[in-house]
Short mmCIF file of C-alpha atoms in Angstrom, two decimals:
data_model
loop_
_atom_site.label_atom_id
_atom_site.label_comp_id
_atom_site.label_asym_id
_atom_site.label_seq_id
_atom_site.Cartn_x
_atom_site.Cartn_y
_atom_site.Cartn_z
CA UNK N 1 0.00 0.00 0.00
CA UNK N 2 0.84 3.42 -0.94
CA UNK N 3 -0.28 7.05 0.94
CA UNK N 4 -1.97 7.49 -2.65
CA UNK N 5 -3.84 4.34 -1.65
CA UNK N 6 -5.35 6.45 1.20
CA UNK N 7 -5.84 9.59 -0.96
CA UNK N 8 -3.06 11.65 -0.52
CA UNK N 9 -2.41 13.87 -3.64
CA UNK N 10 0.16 15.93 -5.46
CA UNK N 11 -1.79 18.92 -3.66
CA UNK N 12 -0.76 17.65 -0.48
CA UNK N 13 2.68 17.02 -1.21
CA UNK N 14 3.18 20.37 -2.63
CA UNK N 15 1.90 21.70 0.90
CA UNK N 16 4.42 19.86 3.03
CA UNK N 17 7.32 20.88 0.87
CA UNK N 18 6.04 24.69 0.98
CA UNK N 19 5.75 24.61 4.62
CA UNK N 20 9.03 22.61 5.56
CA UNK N 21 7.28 19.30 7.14
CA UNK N 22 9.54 17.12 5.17
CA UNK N 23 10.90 16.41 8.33
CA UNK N 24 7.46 14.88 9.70
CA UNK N 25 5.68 11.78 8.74
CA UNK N 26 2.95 12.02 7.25
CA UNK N 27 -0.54 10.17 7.51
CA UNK N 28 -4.08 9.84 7.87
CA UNK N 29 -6.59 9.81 10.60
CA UNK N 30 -8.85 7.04 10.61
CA UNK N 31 -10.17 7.23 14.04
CA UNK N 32 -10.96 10.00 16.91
CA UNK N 33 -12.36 9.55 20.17
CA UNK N 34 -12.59 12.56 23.06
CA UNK N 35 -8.66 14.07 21.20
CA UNK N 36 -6.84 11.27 21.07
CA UNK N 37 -6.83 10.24 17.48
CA UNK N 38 -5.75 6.25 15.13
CA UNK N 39 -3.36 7.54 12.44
CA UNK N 40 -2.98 5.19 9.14
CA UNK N 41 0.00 5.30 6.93
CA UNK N 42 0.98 2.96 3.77
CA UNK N 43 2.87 0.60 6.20
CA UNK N 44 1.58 1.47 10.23
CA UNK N 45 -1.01 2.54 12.34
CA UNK N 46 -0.44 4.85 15.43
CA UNK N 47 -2.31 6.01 18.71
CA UNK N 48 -1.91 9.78 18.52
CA UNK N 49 -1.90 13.23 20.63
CA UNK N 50 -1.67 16.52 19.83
CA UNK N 51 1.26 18.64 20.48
CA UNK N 52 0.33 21.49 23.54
CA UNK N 53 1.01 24.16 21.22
CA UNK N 54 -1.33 22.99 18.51
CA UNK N 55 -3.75 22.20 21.53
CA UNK N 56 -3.43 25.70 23.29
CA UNK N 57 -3.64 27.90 20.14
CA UNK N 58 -6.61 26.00 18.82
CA UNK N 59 -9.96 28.54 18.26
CA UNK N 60 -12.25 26.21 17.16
CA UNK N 61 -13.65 22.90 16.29
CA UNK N 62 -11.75 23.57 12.74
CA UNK N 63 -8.24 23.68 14.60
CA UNK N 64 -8.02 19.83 15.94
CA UNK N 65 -8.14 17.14 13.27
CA UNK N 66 -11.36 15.29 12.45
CA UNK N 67 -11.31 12.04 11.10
CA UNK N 68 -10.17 11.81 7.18
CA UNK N 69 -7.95 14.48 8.04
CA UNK N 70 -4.16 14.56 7.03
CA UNK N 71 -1.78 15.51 9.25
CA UNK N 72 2.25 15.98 10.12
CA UNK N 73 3.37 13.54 12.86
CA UNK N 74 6.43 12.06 14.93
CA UNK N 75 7.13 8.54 16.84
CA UNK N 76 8.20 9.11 19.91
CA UNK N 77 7.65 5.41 20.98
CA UNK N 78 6.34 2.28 19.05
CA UNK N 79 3.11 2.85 18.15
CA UNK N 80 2.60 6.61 19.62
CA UNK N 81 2.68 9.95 17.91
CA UNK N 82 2.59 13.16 18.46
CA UNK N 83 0.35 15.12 15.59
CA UNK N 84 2.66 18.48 14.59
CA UNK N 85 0.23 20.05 11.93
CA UNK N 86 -2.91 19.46 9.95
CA UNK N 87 -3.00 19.41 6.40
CA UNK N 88 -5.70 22.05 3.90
CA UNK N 89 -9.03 19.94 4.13
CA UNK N 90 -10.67 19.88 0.39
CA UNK N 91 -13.75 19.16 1.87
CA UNK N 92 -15.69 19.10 5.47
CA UNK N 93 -19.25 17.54 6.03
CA UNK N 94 -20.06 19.20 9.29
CA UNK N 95 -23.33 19.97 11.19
CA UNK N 96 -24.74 21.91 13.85
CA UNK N 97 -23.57 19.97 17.22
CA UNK N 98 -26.17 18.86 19.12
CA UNK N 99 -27.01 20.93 21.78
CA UNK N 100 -24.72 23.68 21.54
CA UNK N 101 -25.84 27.03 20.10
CA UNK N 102 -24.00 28.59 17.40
CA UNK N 103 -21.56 25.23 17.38
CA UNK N 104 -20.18 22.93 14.54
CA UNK N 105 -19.68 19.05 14.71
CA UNK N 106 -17.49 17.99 12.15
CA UNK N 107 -18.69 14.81 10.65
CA UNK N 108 -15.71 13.91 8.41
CA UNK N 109 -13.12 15.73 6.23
CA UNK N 110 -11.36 15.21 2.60
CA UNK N 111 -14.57 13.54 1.52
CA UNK N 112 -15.08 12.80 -2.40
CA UNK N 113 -18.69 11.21 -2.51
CA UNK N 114 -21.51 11.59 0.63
CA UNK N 115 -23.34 8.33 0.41
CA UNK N 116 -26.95 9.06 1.71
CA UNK N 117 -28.76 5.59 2.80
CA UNK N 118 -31.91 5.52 4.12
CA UNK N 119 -34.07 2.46 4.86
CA UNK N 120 -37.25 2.03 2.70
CA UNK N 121 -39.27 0.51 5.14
CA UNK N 122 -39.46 2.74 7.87
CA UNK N 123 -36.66 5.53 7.65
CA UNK N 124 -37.65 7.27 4.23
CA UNK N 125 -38.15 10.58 4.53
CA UNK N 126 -37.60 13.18 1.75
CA UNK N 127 -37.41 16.23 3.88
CA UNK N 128 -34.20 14.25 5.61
CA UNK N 129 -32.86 13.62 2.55
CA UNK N 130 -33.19 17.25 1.32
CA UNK N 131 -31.12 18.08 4.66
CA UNK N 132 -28.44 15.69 3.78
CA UNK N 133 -28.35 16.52 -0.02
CA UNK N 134 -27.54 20.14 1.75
CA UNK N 135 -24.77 19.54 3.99
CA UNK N 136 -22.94 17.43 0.56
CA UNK N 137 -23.98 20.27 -1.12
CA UNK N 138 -22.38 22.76 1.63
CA UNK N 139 -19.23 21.18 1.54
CA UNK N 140 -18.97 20.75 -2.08
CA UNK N 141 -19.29 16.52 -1.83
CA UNK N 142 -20.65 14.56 -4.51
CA UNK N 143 -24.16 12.69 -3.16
CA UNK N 144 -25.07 9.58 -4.00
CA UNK N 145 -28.47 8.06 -2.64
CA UNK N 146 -29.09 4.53 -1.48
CA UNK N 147 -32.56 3.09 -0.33
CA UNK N 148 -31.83 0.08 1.50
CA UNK N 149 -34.17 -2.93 2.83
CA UNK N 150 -35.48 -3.26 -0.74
CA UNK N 151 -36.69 -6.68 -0.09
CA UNK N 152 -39.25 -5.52 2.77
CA UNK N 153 -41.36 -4.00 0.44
CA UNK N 154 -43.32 -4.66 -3.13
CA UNK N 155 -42.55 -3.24 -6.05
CA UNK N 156 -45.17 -0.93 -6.36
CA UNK N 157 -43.86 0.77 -2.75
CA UNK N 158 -40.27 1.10 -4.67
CA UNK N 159 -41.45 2.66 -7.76
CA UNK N 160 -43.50 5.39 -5.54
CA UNK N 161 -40.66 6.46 -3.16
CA UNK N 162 -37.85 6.34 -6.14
CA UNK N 163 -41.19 9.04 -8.14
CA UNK N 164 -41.40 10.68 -5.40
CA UNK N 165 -37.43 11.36 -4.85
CA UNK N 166 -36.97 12.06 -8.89
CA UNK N 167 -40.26 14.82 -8.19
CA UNK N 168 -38.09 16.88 -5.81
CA UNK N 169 -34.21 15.88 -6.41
CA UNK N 170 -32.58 15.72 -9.80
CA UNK N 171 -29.14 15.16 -10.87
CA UNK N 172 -28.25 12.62 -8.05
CA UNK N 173 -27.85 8.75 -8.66
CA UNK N 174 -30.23 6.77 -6.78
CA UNK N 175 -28.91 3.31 -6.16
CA UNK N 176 -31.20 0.83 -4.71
CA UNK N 177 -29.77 -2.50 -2.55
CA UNK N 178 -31.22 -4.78 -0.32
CA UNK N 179 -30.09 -6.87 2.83
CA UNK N 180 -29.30 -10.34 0.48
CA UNK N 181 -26.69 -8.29 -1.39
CA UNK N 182 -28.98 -6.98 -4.59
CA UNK N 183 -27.60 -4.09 -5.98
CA UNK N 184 -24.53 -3.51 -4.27
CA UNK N 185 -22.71 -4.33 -7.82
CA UNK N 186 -24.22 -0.68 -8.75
CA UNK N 187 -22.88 0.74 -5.88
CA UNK N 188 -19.11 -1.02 -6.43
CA UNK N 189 -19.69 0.77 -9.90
CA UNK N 190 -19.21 4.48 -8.16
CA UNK N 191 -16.35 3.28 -5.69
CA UNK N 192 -12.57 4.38 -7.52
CA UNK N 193 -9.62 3.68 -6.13
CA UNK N 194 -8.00 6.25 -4.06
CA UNK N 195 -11.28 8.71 -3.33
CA UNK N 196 -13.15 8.93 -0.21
CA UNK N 197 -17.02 7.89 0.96
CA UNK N 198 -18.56 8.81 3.46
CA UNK N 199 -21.83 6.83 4.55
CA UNK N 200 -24.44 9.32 5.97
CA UNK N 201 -28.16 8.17 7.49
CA UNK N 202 -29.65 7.51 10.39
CA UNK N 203 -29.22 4.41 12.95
CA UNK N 204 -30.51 1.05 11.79
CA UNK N 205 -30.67 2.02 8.07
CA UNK N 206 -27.97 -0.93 7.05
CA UNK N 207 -25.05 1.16 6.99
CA UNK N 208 -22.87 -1.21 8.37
CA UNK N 209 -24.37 -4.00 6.49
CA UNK N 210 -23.37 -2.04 3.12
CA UNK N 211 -20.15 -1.14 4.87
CA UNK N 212 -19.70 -5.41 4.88
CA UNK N 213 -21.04 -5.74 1.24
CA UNK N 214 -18.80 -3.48 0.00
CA UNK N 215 -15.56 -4.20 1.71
CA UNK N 216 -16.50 -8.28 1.31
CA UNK N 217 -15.76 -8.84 4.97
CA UNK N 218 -17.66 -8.42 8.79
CA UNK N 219 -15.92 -5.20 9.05
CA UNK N 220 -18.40 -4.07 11.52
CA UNK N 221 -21.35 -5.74 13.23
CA UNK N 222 -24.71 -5.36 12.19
CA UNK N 223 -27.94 -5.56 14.65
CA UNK N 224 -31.73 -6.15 14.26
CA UNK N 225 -34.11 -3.32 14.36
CA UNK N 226 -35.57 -2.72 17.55
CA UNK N 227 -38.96 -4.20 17.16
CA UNK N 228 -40.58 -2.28 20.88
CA UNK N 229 -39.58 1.43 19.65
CA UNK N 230 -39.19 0.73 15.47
CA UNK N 231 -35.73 2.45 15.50
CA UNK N 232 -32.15 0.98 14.54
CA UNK N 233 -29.98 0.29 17.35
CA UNK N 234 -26.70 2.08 17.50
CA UNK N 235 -24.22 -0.69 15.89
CA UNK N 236 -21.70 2.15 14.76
CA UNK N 237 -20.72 3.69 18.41
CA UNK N 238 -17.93 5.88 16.67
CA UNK N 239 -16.44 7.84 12.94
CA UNK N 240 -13.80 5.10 11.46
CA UNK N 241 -12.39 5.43 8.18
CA UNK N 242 -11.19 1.86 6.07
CA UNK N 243 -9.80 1.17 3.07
CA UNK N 244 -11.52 -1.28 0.97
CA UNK N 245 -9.98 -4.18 -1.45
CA UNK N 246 -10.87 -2.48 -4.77
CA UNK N 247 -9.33 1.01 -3.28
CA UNK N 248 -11.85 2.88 -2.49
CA UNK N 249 -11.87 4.82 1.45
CA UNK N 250 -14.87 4.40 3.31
CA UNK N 251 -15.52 6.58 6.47
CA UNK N 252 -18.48 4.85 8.44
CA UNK N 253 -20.66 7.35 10.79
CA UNK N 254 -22.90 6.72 13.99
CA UNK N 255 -26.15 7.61 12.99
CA UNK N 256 -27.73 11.05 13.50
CA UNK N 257 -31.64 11.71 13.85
CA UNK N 258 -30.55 15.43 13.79
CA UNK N 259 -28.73 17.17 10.94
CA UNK N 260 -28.64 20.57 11.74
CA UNK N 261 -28.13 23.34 9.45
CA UNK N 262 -24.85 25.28 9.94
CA UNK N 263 -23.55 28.36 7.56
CA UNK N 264 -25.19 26.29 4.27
CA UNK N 265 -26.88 29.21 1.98
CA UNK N 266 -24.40 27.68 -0.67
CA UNK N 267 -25.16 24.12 -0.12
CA UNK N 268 -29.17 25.63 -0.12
CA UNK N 269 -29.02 27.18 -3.25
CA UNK N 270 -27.98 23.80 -4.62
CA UNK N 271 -30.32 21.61 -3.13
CA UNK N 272 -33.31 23.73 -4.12
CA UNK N 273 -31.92 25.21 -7.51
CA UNK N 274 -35.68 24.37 -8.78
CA UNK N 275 -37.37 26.51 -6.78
CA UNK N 276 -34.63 29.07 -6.35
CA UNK N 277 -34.72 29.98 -10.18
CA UNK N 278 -38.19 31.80 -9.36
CA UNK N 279 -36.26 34.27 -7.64
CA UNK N 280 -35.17 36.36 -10.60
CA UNK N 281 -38.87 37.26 -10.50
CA UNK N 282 -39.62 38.77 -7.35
CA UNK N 283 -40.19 41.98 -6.60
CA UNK N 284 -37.71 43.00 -4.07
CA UNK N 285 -33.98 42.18 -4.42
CA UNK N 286 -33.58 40.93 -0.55
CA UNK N 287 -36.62 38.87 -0.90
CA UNK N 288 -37.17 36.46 2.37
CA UNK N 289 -39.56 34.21 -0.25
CA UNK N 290 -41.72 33.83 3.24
CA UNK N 291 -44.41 36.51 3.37
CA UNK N 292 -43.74 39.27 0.55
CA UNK N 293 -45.87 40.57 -2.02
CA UNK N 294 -44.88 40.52 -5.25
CA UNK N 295 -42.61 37.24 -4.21
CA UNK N 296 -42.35 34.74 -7.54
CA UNK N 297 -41.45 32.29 -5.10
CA UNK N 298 -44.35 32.04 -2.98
CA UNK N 299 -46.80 32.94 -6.22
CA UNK N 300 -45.41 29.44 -7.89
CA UNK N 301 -45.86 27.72 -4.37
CA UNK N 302 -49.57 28.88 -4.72
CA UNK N 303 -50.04 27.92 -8.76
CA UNK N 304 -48.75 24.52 -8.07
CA UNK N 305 -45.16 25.24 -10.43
CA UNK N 306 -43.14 24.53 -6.86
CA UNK N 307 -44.16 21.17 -4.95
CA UNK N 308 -44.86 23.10 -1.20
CA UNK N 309 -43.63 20.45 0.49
CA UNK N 310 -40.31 21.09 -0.53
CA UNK N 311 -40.94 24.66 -0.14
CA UNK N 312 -41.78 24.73 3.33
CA UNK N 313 -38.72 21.93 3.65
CA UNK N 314 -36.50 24.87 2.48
CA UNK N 315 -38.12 27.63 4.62
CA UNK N 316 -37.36 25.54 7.36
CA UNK N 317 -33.90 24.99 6.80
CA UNK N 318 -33.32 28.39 5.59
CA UNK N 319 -34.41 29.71 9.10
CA UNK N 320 -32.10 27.54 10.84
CA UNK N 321 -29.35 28.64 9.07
CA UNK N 322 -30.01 32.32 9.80
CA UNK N 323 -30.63 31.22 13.37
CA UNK N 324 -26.76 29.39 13.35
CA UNK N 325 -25.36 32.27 11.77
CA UNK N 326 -26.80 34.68 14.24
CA UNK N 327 -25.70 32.43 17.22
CA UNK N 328 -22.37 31.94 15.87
CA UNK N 329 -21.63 35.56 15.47
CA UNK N 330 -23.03 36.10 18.82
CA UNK N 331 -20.44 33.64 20.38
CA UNK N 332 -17.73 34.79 18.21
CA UNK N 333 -18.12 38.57 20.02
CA UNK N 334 -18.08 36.68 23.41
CA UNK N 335 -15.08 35.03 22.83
CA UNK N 336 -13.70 38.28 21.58
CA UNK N 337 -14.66 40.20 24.49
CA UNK N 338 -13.47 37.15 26.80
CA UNK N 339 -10.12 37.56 24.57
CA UNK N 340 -9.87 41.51 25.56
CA UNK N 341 -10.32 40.29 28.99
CA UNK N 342 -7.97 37.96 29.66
CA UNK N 343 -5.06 39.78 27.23
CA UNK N 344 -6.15 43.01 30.11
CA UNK N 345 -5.54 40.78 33.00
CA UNK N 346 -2.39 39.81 31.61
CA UNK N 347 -0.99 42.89 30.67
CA UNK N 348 -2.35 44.59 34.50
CA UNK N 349 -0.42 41.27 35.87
CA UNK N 350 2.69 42.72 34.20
CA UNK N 351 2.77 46.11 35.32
CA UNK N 352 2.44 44.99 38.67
CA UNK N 353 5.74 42.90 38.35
CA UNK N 354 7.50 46.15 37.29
#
């Protein structure tokens, strides 16, 4: 195995020449749990820390690695590392964290494809998948949809939810695969050597299960839906990235029942190009498209040209990203005013000294 193997590129060589880390090894995190981090190079695999300094002058989520990230580490015993630097991400699938206002949760980073599966047979849910097309579309990740569980219901079920999906979402393959290995050949199709997947969905949707197909091993185990509450049980507990026999780099996800919108209005614009062509028409250039007269937007919504399902999907969305964005900046002025604070304290702690 090479780094190319893993997806390192020219790019990335270029960078550590530029910035002197020839003296570094260099290699790829697979696995993170609560900072300490799995490294993967061609030939080894290392438990890793940061360095204090890259700890200490971190601002933000963005400044420790995530896993796919690249990075510049040293051996300082068999096995261990220290991580030095983190390579230029070409890509980061993030969300809003759970819980925390005006906060980001990095999903996975250096990601080619976003592989959206969702169960037919009691997970489908367009809205959701609108949300997920939007954080691939955020970060600039090629999505690929895959309805899963095939074989639990008839044809005619199939034919309506794969109408349904080409009503609202164009431009996206939709691959579909069931649990006694039918279609996963299609899927093996979009999987080249050297780029990076990322399986996205919610808990019990066979994500694991494809994660097996694909890789032709038990990579990971694989539970029974919980019949009492009708939701998957958590078989992923952790993000783990592997490397699969035909080369392709699969990063495998706990799954989410919440995918909060973050900074997306790019990723938005993509996602509901359909109805955001309407726009030219409206009357006002800062149009909300929520309550305006003269709004093309909502007039289309009303004739029956924009399906107001989606519409009200995209509202929704749209609001939480204004609502992020607000929160974040809010937090951002706190931590600058906590920043004025401290760098006062230090500098009053100084005088007194002299």
């Amino acid at each position: 195995m090479k780094n190319e193997d893993l997806g390192y590129s020219d790019k990335l060589e270029q960078y550590k020449i530029e910035h002197n880390l020839d003296s570094f090894e260099t290699g790829r995190v697979i696995l993170e749990h609560k900072e300490r981090y799995v490294l993967k190079t061609a030939d080894n695999e290392y438990e890793a820390e940061l360095i204090g300094n890259l700890r200490f002058t971190a601002s933000g989520r963005h400044d420790f690695p995530a896993v796919g990230d690249w990075v510049a580490f040293t051996e300082y015993d068999k096995g261990k590392a220290l991580i030095h630097a983190i390579y230029p991400r070409h890509s980061i699938i993030e969300r809003q964290a759970v819980g925390k206002t005006g906060q980001i949760q990095i999903i996975a980073t250096n990601i080619d494809y976003g592989i959206i599966v969702q169960a037919v047979d009691r997970d489908f849910n367009l809205n959701r998948l609108e949300r997920y097309l939007t954080i691939c579309n955020t970060s600039k990740v090629k999505p690929i949809i895959v309805l899963s569980k095939i074989d639990l219901i008839d044809e005619s079920q199939l034919e309506s939810i794969i109408g349904s999906i080409n009503k609202r979402i164009t431009d996206t393959p939709v691959i579909t695969v069931s649990n006694q290995t039918k279609g996963y050949n299609d899927l093996q199709n979009y999987i080249k050597t050297g780029h990076t997947y990322c399986l996205l969905g919610s808990s019990g949707v066979g994500k694991s299960t494809l994660l097996n197909a694909l890789s032709g091993v038990e990579l990971m185990e694989t539970r029974e839906i919980s019949s009492s509450v009708n939701k998957g049980r958590h078989t992923t507990s952790h993000r783990e990235l592997f490397v699969l026999e035909n080369g392709g780099i699969l990063i495998d996800n706990p799954g989410m029942r919440e995918v909060g919108m973050t900074d997306a209005s790019s990723g938005l614009e993509l996602t509901f190009e359909s109805i955001l062509e309407y726009a030219n028409g409206c009357r006002f250039n800062d149009c909300t498209h929520m309550n305006e007269k003269g709004c093309a937007i909502l007039e289309a919504v009303e004739n029956g040209d924009i399906d107001e399902a989606s519409y009200d999907n995209f509202i929704k969305m749209e609001k939480e990203r204004m609502h992020f964005e607000s929160d974040a900046q809010e937090r951002k002025k706190k931590d600058k005013d906590l920043g004025k604070v401290i760098k006062e304290f230090k500098k009053q702690r100084r005088d007194l000294k002299f």
